[in-house]
Short mmCIF file of C-alpha atoms and ligand atoms in Angstrom, two decimals:
data_model
loop_
_atom_site.label_atom_id
_atom_site.label_comp_id
_atom_site.label_asym_id
_atom_site.label_seq_id
_atom_site.Cartn_x
_atom_site.Cartn_y
_atom_site.Cartn_z
CA MET A 1 17.51 18.39 -17.41
CA LEU A 2 18.85 14.80 -16.94
CA ARG A 3 16.27 14.20 -14.36
CA ALA A 4 13.42 15.50 -16.54
CA LEU A 5 14.57 13.16 -19.30
CA ALA A 6 14.72 10.27 -16.92
CA SER A 7 11.13 10.99 -15.76
CA LEU A 8 9.94 11.17 -19.28
CA PHE A 9 11.61 7.85 -20.09
CA PHE A 10 10.10 6.28 -17.06
CA TYR A 11 6.50 7.44 -17.76
CA ALA A 12 6.81 6.58 -21.48
CA ARG A 13 8.07 3.10 -20.53
CA PHE A 14 5.02 2.29 -18.22
CA TYR A 15 2.32 4.23 -19.93
CA GLY A 16 0.76 1.23 -21.66
CA GLN A 17 0.59 -0.72 -18.42
CA PHE A 18 -0.23 1.83 -15.76
CA SER A 19 -2.69 4.08 -17.52
CA VAL A 20 -6.36 3.19 -17.99
CA ALA A 21 -5.25 1.61 -21.29
CA GLY A 22 -3.38 -1.17 -19.47
CA LEU A 23 -6.44 -1.90 -17.22
CA ARG A 24 -8.72 -2.20 -20.37
CA ARG A 25 -6.41 -4.69 -21.98
CA ARG A 26 -6.05 -6.88 -18.97
CA ARG A 27 -9.66 -6.68 -17.97
CA ALA A 28 -10.66 -8.47 -21.18
CA ASP A 29 -9.08 -11.74 -19.61
CA TRP A 30 -10.73 -11.56 -16.19
CA VAL A 31 -13.04 -14.25 -15.05
CA ASP A 32 -15.80 -14.12 -12.50
CA TYR A 33 -15.05 -15.10 -8.97
CA ASP A 34 -16.93 -15.52 -5.69
CA GLN A 35 -17.38 -12.00 -4.44
CA ASP A 36 -19.25 -12.83 -1.26
CA LEU A 37 -17.25 -11.51 1.78
CA SER A 38 -19.98 -12.23 4.42
CA GLY A 39 -18.36 -13.15 7.79
CA GLN A 40 -15.05 -11.60 6.91
CA THR A 41 -13.40 -8.52 8.54
CA TRP A 42 -11.30 -6.13 6.47
CA LEU A 43 -8.97 -3.67 8.06
CA ILE A 44 -8.00 -0.90 5.58
CA THR A 45 -5.41 1.88 6.45
CA GLY A 46 -5.73 5.22 4.71
CA ALA A 47 -9.40 4.52 4.06
CA SER A 48 -10.83 8.05 4.30
CA GLY A 49 -9.92 8.94 0.67
CA GLY A 50 -8.61 7.67 -2.65
CA ILE A 51 -8.05 3.97 -3.28
CA GLY A 52 -8.44 2.92 0.42
CA ARG A 53 -11.93 4.50 0.46
CA ALA A 54 -12.96 2.59 -2.69
CA ILE A 55 -11.63 -0.71 -1.29
CA ALA A 56 -13.57 -0.07 2.01
CA LEU A 57 -16.85 0.73 0.30
CA GLN A 58 -16.63 -2.19 -2.07
CA ALA A 59 -15.60 -4.71 0.62
CA HIS A 60 -18.60 -3.54 2.68
CA ALA A 61 -20.91 -3.65 -0.30
CA ARG A 62 -19.87 -7.33 -0.74
CA GLY A 63 -20.71 -8.29 2.84
CA ALA A 64 -17.61 -7.77 4.84
CA THR A 65 -17.33 -5.94 8.22
CA VAL A 66 -14.99 -3.03 7.50
CA LEU A 67 -12.58 -1.31 9.87
CA ALA A 68 -11.62 1.95 8.14
CA ALA A 69 -8.59 3.76 9.50
CA ALA A 70 -7.28 7.28 8.73
CA ARG A 71 -6.68 10.66 10.49
CA ASN A 72 -9.51 12.88 9.33
CA ARG A 73 -12.59 12.25 11.56
CA GLN A 74 -14.89 14.22 9.26
CA LYS A 75 -13.86 12.34 6.24
CA LEU A 76 -14.25 9.06 8.05
CA ASP A 77 -17.78 10.02 9.23
CA ALA A 78 -18.65 10.92 5.62
CA LEU A 79 -17.35 7.60 4.47
CA ARG A 80 -19.43 5.75 7.11
CA ALA A 81 -22.48 7.78 5.99
CA ASP A 82 -21.74 6.55 2.35
CA ALA A 83 -21.81 3.10 3.76
CA GLY A 84 -25.26 3.74 5.07
CA ASN A 85 -24.00 4.07 8.70
CA SER A 86 -23.98 0.38 8.70
CA GLU A 87 -23.22 -1.63 11.86
CA ARG A 88 -20.69 -3.58 9.79
CA PHE A 89 -18.71 -0.34 9.04
CA GLU A 90 -16.49 1.03 11.83
CA VAL A 91 -14.26 4.10 11.49
CA LEU A 92 -11.00 4.37 13.58
CA PRO A 93 -9.16 7.67 13.62
CA VAL A 94 -5.41 7.14 13.91
CA ASP A 95 -2.23 8.89 12.69
CA PHE A 96 0.20 6.33 11.26
CA SER A 97 3.07 8.79 11.13
CA LEU A 98 3.33 8.26 14.91
CA LEU A 99 4.50 4.94 16.24
CA VAL A 100 2.77 5.64 19.58
CA HIS A 101 -0.58 6.10 17.79
CA THR A 102 0.10 2.90 15.75
CA ARG A 103 0.80 0.89 18.90
CA ARG A 104 -2.43 2.10 20.55
CA PHE A 105 -4.34 1.43 17.35
CA ALA A 106 -2.92 -2.15 17.18
CA ALA A 107 -3.93 -2.80 20.81
CA LYS A 108 -7.51 -1.67 19.92
CA VAL A 109 -7.70 -4.02 17.09
CA ILE A 110 -6.31 -6.87 19.14
CA GLY A 111 -9.01 -6.27 21.74
CA ARG A 112 -11.74 -7.01 19.14
CA SER A 113 -13.51 -10.39 19.42
CA SER A 114 -13.19 -11.44 15.68
CA PRO A 115 -9.82 -11.76 13.85
CA ILE A 116 -8.92 -9.67 10.77
CA THR A 117 -9.37 -11.62 7.52
CA VAL A 118 -7.84 -9.13 5.23
CA LEU A 119 -5.41 -6.23 6.24
CA VAL A 120 -4.76 -3.74 3.48
CA ASN A 121 -1.60 -1.58 4.27
CA ASN A 122 -2.67 1.16 2.03
CA VAL A 123 -1.40 4.44 3.55
CA GLY A 124 1.16 6.02 1.28
CA VAL A 125 2.28 9.61 1.08
CA LEU A 126 4.77 11.44 -1.17
CA LEU A 127 6.04 14.62 0.57
CA ASN A 128 7.75 17.26 -1.39
CA GLN A 129 9.54 18.46 1.67
CA TYR A 130 11.34 16.91 4.50
CA GLN A 131 9.16 16.56 7.63
CA ARG A 132 10.18 15.37 10.96
CA THR A 133 7.52 13.85 13.29
CA ALA A 134 7.36 14.58 16.99
CA GLU A 135 9.11 11.21 17.46
CA GLY A 136 12.14 12.36 15.35
CA LEU A 137 11.37 10.20 12.24
CA GLU A 138 11.06 11.28 8.69
CA SER A 139 7.35 11.48 8.21
CA SER A 140 6.85 9.55 5.00
CA LEU A 141 9.14 6.68 6.20
CA ALA A 142 6.97 6.48 9.36
CA SER A 143 3.65 6.62 7.46
CA ASN A 144 4.55 4.42 4.52
CA LEU A 145 6.68 1.71 6.08
CA LEU A 146 7.50 1.82 9.77
CA SER A 147 3.79 1.98 10.88
CA HIS A 148 2.74 -0.85 8.58
CA TYR A 149 5.63 -2.96 9.73
CA LEU A 150 4.73 -2.26 13.39
CA LEU A 151 0.99 -2.80 12.93
CA THR A 152 1.36 -5.97 10.92
CA GLU A 153 4.03 -7.64 13.07
CA THR A 154 2.02 -6.72 16.20
CA LEU A 155 -1.31 -8.08 14.87
CA VAL A 156 0.12 -11.31 13.49
CA GLU A 157 2.14 -11.82 16.76
CA ALA A 158 -1.05 -11.47 18.79
CA GLY A 159 -3.03 -13.80 16.55
CA ALA A 160 -5.33 -11.00 15.58
CA ILE A 161 -5.07 -11.79 11.89
CA ASP A 162 -6.79 -14.97 10.68
CA PRO A 163 -3.98 -17.52 9.80
CA ASP A 164 -5.94 -18.19 6.56
CA GLY A 165 -6.26 -14.54 5.91
CA VAL A 166 -4.48 -12.14 3.63
CA ILE A 167 -2.19 -9.08 4.06
CA ILE A 168 -2.03 -6.76 1.10
CA ASN A 169 0.79 -4.18 0.86
CA MET A 170 -0.13 -1.30 -1.47
CA SER A 171 3.14 -0.43 -3.30
CA SER A 172 3.55 1.71 -6.41
CA GLY A 173 4.98 1.47 -9.89
CA GLY A 174 7.43 4.14 -8.66
CA MET A 175 9.43 1.33 -7.07
CA TYR A 176 10.44 0.18 -10.50
CA GLY A 177 12.94 3.08 -10.62
CA ALA A 178 14.66 2.20 -7.23
CA ALA A 179 17.00 -0.37 -5.97
CA LEU A 180 16.59 -0.92 -2.27
CA ASP A 181 19.14 1.02 -0.32
CA LEU A 182 18.78 1.02 3.52
CA LYS A 183 20.82 4.28 3.86
CA ALA A 184 18.43 6.02 1.55
CA LEU A 185 15.61 5.19 3.92
CA THR A 186 17.12 7.77 6.48
CA PRO A 187 17.89 10.70 4.02
CA ASP A 188 19.87 13.76 4.86
CA PRO A 189 17.22 16.50 5.44
CA ALA A 190 19.34 19.00 3.43
CA ALA A 191 19.39 16.71 0.33
CA TYR A 192 15.76 15.38 0.67
CA ASP A 193 14.13 14.21 -2.54
CA GLY A 194 10.57 13.13 -1.72
CA MET A 195 10.03 11.17 -4.95
CA ALA A 196 13.27 9.18 -4.35
CA ALA A 197 12.19 8.59 -0.66
CA TYR A 198 8.78 7.32 -1.81
CA ALA A 199 10.25 5.00 -4.43
CA GLN A 200 12.54 3.46 -1.71
CA HIS A 201 9.54 2.84 0.59
CA LYS A 202 7.59 1.24 -2.16
CA ARG A 203 10.62 -0.96 -3.24
CA ALA A 204 10.99 -1.86 0.43
CA GLN A 205 7.27 -3.07 0.52
CA VAL A 206 8.23 -5.68 -2.18
CA GLU A 207 11.08 -6.96 -0.08
CA LEU A 208 9.08 -6.92 3.06
CA THR A 209 6.40 -8.99 1.39
CA ARG A 210 9.03 -11.65 0.65
CA HIS A 211 10.34 -11.48 4.28
CA TRP A 212 6.88 -11.99 5.71
CA ASN A 213 6.04 -14.85 3.42
CA GLN A 214 9.34 -16.59 4.46
CA GLN A 215 8.59 -15.82 8.14
CA TRP A 216 4.83 -16.91 8.25
CA GLN A 217 4.96 -19.55 5.45
CA GLY A 218 1.57 -18.55 4.11
CA HIS A 219 -0.24 -18.16 7.46
CA PRO A 220 -1.37 -15.53 6.72
CA LYS A 221 -0.51 -14.93 3.06
CA VAL A 222 1.13 -11.64 2.08
CA HIS A 223 0.74 -10.04 -1.35
CA VAL A 224 2.18 -6.89 -2.72
CA MET A 225 0.41 -4.88 -5.51
CA HIS A 226 0.31 -1.56 -7.12
CA PRO A 227 -2.83 0.22 -8.41
CA GLY A 228 -1.42 1.74 -11.64
CA TRP A 229 -1.87 5.52 -12.07
CA VAL A 230 -5.04 6.68 -10.37
CA ASP A 231 -6.78 10.01 -10.05
CA THR A 232 -6.86 10.64 -6.31
CA GLU A 233 -6.40 13.58 -3.92
CA GLY A 234 -2.97 12.28 -3.13
CA VAL A 235 -1.93 12.50 -6.83
CA GLN A 236 -3.52 15.98 -7.07
CA SER A 237 -1.55 17.37 -4.12
CA SER A 238 1.83 15.56 -4.64
CA LEU A 239 2.04 15.37 -8.44
CA PRO A 240 -0.20 18.11 -9.93
CA TRP A 241 1.78 18.36 -13.17
CA PHE A 242 1.42 14.49 -13.60
CA ARG A 243 -2.30 14.62 -13.12
CA ALA A 244 -2.74 17.64 -15.33
CA THR A 245 -0.83 15.83 -18.16
CA LEU A 246 -2.46 12.47 -17.87
CA GLN A 247 -5.91 13.28 -16.50
CA SER A 248 -8.19 11.45 -18.84
CA ARG A 249 -5.75 8.51 -18.99
CA LEU A 250 -5.73 7.91 -15.22
CA ARG A 251 -7.71 5.15 -13.58
CA THR A 252 -10.54 5.72 -11.13
CA ALA A 253 -10.09 4.76 -7.41
CA ALA A 254 -12.76 2.03 -7.98
CA ASP A 255 -10.65 0.65 -10.86
CA ALA A 256 -7.55 0.68 -8.61
CA ALA A 257 -9.46 -1.22 -5.73
CA ASP A 258 -10.11 -4.17 -8.00
CA THR A 259 -6.86 -5.99 -7.54
CA ALA A 260 -7.08 -5.66 -3.75
CA LEU A 261 -10.55 -7.03 -3.76
CA TRP A 262 -9.65 -9.86 -5.97
CA LEU A 263 -6.53 -10.75 -3.88
CA GLY A 264 -8.53 -10.60 -0.67
CA SER A 265 -11.28 -12.80 -2.02
CA THR A 266 -9.42 -15.38 -4.08
CA ARG A 267 -6.32 -15.62 -1.88
CA PRO A 268 -3.75 -16.96 -4.40
CA PRO A 269 -0.70 -18.69 -2.80
CA PRO A 270 2.14 -16.29 -1.85
CA ALA A 271 4.61 -15.84 -4.66
CA ALA A 272 8.42 -15.90 -4.22
CA ALA A 273 8.70 -12.73 -6.27
CA GLY A 274 6.64 -10.28 -8.21
CA ILE A 275 4.09 -7.59 -7.81
CA TRP A 276 0.30 -7.74 -8.72
CA LEU A 277 -1.33 -5.26 -11.13
CA ASP A 278 -4.78 -5.91 -12.58
CA ARG A 279 -4.83 -9.59 -11.19
CA VAL A 280 -1.58 -10.40 -12.94
CA LEU A 281 1.71 -11.13 -11.13
CA ASP A 282 4.28 -8.96 -12.95
CA ASP A 283 8.08 -9.01 -12.61
CA GLU A 284 9.16 -6.85 -9.74
CA HIS A 285 12.06 -5.47 -11.83
CA ALA A 286 11.82 -3.63 -15.18
CA PHE A 287 15.53 -2.43 -15.16
CA ALA A 288 18.76 -4.30 -14.54
CA PHE A 289 20.11 -1.73 -12.15
CA THR A 290 17.36 -2.39 -9.49
CA ARG A 291 18.20 -6.12 -9.19
CA LYS A 292 21.69 -6.13 -7.60
CA PRO A 293 23.39 -5.48 -5.27
CA ALA A 294 20.64 -5.01 -2.70
CA PRO A 295 20.22 -5.67 0.96
CA SER A 296 18.35 -8.83 1.76
CA ALA A 297 14.77 -8.97 3.00
CA LYS A 298 16.25 -10.02 6.41
CA ASP A 299 18.45 -6.86 6.52
CA LEU A 300 15.44 -4.80 5.77
CA ALA A 301 13.41 -6.45 8.49
CA GLU A 302 16.12 -5.70 10.98
CA PHE A 303 16.19 -2.10 9.96
CA LEU A 304 12.42 -1.84 10.32
CA ARG A 305 12.44 -3.62 13.66
CA ALA A 306 15.00 -1.24 14.95
CA HIS A 307 13.49 1.87 13.57
CA SER A 308 9.91 1.02 14.63
CA GLN A 309 11.26 0.20 18.11
CA LEU A 310 9.46 -3.20 18.04
CA ALA A 311 10.73 -5.11 21.08
N1 NAP B 401 -2.99 7.31 -6.84
C1 NAP B 401 -1.98 6.70 -7.56
O1 NAP B 401 -1.79 6.99 -8.76
C2 NAP B 401 -1.10 5.72 -6.85
C3 NAP B 401 -0.09 5.10 -7.70
C4 NAP B 401 0.75 4.14 -7.10
C5 NAP B 401 0.55 3.82 -5.82
N2 NAP B 401 -0.39 4.41 -4.99
C6 NAP B 401 -0.52 4.02 -3.66
O2 NAP B 401 -1.82 3.72 -3.21
C7 NAP B 401 -2.06 4.09 -1.95
C8 NAP B 401 -3.25 5.00 -1.80
O3 NAP B 401 -2.94 6.17 -2.66
P1 NAP B 401 -4.05 7.34 -2.84
O4 NAP B 401 -3.68 7.98 -4.19
O5 NAP B 401 -5.42 6.73 -2.69
O6 NAP B 401 -3.72 8.29 -1.71
P2 NAP B 401 -4.52 9.50 -1.13
O7 NAP B 401 -5.61 9.99 -2.08
O8 NAP B 401 -3.53 10.56 -0.65
O9 NAP B 401 -5.21 8.98 0.19
C9 NAP B 401 -4.34 8.51 1.23
C10 NAP B 401 -5.27 8.03 2.40
O10 NAP B 401 -4.31 7.84 3.50
C11 NAP B 401 -4.67 8.53 4.66
N3 NAP B 401 -3.49 8.91 5.40
C12 NAP B 401 -2.46 9.68 4.96
N4 NAP B 401 -1.54 9.80 5.89
C13 NAP B 401 -2.02 9.14 6.99
C14 NAP B 401 -1.48 8.92 8.27
N5 NAP B 401 -0.40 9.49 8.72
N6 NAP B 401 -2.19 8.24 9.09
C15 NAP B 401 -3.45 7.63 8.76
N7 NAP B 401 -3.89 7.87 7.52
C16 NAP B 401 -3.26 8.59 6.70
C17 NAP B 401 -5.51 9.81 4.05
O11 NAP B 401 -6.48 10.16 4.96
P3 NAP B 401 -6.38 11.30 6.16
O12 NAP B 401 -5.81 12.50 5.54
O13 NAP B 401 -7.78 11.34 6.66
O14 NAP B 401 -5.39 10.64 7.14
C18 NAP B 401 -6.13 9.00 2.86
O15 NAP B 401 -7.26 8.39 3.43
C19 NAP B 401 -0.77 4.68 -1.44
O16 NAP B 401 -0.01 3.70 -0.74
C20 NAP B 401 -0.03 5.07 -2.69
O17 NAP B 401 1.33 5.15 -2.53
C21 NAP B 401 -1.24 5.34 -5.49
#
C-alpha cells in the first residue's frame, strides 16, 4: 500500500516533465542547429529497438556512419534494411549482459580504422525477477552498468573514441527516486526488487558521468540524459500497467532520440552536475533524501572496475 502510494506520488510529481506534455512545452524554445553528421561515426548500444533504433536511423539519415549493436540478429537486419542497406550502416550482434562478449566487441571496434565520434550507452533493462548470467553476475547490473563501463573505458583507453567526441549515457527519470548505494548494486536474490535495482543503475550512470568528466577533462566529453516516458517494447514488457495507464501521454522513440542527437551534434561542455532532458540540463536531484550521504564517484568507479574485471 505504502509502495503504491509512493509510486503514485512519484508519477504525479514528474508527469508534467516526463510525459509528452513536457516535451511540447520545452520544444517551443528550441532553436535550429547544424544537423549534418557527415564524416562522423556513431556507435549505439541497444539499437535494434526502441530509443536506440530511433537514434541510429536518425543519425544515419543525417549523414553519420552508424554502428548499431544489440543481441537480436533478425531485428538488426531489419534495422539495416530500414536504413536502405546503406554502406554507412553496420550492425554488430553482441550480448552486453556478458563481459566476455563486451570485451570481444570492444576489440572489434578498436580494430576499425576510424574512431568513434559519438558513443551512446543506451542499453537499459528492467527485470522483474532476479537473473544470474553465466558469469555469475546479476543480469541487469551487467547489462545496464558493467558492460557500458567496460566498453567505454576500453575504447577510450585504446584511443578508439575521438578526443573531441562525445559519450552519452542514457539514464532514466527513475534515478530521481534513488540515492546511490553500492551495496544495493549487488542485491540479495531472495529480496530482489527489479525497479529498485534499475533506479540504482540509472543513478550510478549520473555519478559515473561525473567521474569520467573528471578523469578525461572533456576529451571526450561525457553527458548523461534521460528520455522522458517513451512508448517502447521495453516499457511494454517491463511496465505494462504504466503503459496502459499513460499510453496517449507517452513520447515516441523519435521524440526521445532528439536530446541524444542534439548532444552529439552540438557537443556542449561537460557539466559538473545535472541530467539532460529535452535539450535542458535539469537538476540531478528532485528530493533531499537522494543527495547525501552517498558514495563518491571515485568509489563507484572502483566498484565498477572490480566487478567488470577491468585490469
Ligand atoms: N522507454 C522509456 O520510457 C524509458 C524511460 C527512461 C529511460 N529509458 C532508457 O532508455 C534506454 C532505451 O530504452 P527503450 O525503452 O528503448 O528499451 P527497449 O525498447 O527495451 O530496447 C532496448 C534495446 O536494448 C537491446 N538490449 C537489451 N539487452 C541487451 C543486451 N544484453 N545486449 C545487447 N543489447 C541489448 C535490445 O535489443 P535486443 O533484444 O536485440 O538485444 C533493444 O534494442 C534504456 O537505457 C532505458 O533504461 C527508457
